[in-house]
Tab-separated table of C-alpha atoms in Angstrom:
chain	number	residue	atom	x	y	z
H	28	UNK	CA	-53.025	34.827	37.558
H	29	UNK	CA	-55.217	32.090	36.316
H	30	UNK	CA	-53.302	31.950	33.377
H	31	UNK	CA	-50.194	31.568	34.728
H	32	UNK	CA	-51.031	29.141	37.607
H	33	UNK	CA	-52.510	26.771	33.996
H	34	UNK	CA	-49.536	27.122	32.068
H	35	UNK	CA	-47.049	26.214	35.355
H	36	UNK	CA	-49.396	23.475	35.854
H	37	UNK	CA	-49.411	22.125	32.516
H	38	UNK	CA	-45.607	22.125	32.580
H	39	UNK	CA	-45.295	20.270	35.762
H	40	UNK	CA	-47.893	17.668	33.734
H	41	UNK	CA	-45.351	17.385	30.876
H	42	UNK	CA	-42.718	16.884	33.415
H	43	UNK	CA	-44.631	14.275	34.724
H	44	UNK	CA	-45.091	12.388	31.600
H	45	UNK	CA	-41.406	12.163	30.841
H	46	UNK	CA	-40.549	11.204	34.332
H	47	UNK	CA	-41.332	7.514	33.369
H	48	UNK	CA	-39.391	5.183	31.316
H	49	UNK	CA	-41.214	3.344	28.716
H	50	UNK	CA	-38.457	1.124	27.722
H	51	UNK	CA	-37.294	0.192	31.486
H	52	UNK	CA	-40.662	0.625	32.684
H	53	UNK	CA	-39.253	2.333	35.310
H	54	UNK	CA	-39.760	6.015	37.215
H	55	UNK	CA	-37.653	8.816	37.884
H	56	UNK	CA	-39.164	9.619	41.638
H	57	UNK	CA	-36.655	12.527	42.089
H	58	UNK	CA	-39.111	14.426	38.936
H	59	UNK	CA	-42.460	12.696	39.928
H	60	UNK	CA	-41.992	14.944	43.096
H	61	UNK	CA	-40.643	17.808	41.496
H	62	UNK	CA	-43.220	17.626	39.236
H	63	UNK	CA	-46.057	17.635	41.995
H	64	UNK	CA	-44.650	20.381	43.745
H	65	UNK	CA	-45.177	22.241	39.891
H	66	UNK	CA	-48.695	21.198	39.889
H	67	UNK	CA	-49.393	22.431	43.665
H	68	UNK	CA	-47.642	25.264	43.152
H	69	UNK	CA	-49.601	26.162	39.723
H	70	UNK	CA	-52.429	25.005	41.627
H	71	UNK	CA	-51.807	27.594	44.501
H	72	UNK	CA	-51.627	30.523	41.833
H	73	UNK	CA	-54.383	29.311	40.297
H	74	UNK	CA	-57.493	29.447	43.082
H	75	UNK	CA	-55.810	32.304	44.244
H	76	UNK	CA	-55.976	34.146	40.737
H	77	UNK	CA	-59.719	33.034	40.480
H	78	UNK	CA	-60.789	34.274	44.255
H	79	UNK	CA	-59.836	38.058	43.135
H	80	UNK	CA	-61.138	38.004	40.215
H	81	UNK	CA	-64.251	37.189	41.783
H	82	UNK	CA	-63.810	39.893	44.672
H	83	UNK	CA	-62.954	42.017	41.398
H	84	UNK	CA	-66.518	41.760	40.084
């Protein structure tokens, strides 16, 4: 799972980068959030992934 909660939270990265505007300068808040709930949620999967492979050991 730790593998899977990087790659979901390098996607919610990317989706933060192209949230913004660089010739308006302005931000899409609707996929700033969206993308936050990515990163959480990859996050989430993530520490969870790592705790059993520790109890694994």
């Amino acid at each position: 799972m730790t593998k899977n909660g990087l790659f979901i939270i390098s996607i919610g990265l990317l989706m933060f980068v192209y949230s913004a505007n660089a010739q308006t300068g302005s931000y899409n808040f609707a996929n700033i959030i969206t993308s936050l709930v990515v990163m959480a949620a990859g996050l989430f999967f993530f520490v969870t992934g790592r705790k059993r492979e520790k109890q694994n050991k």
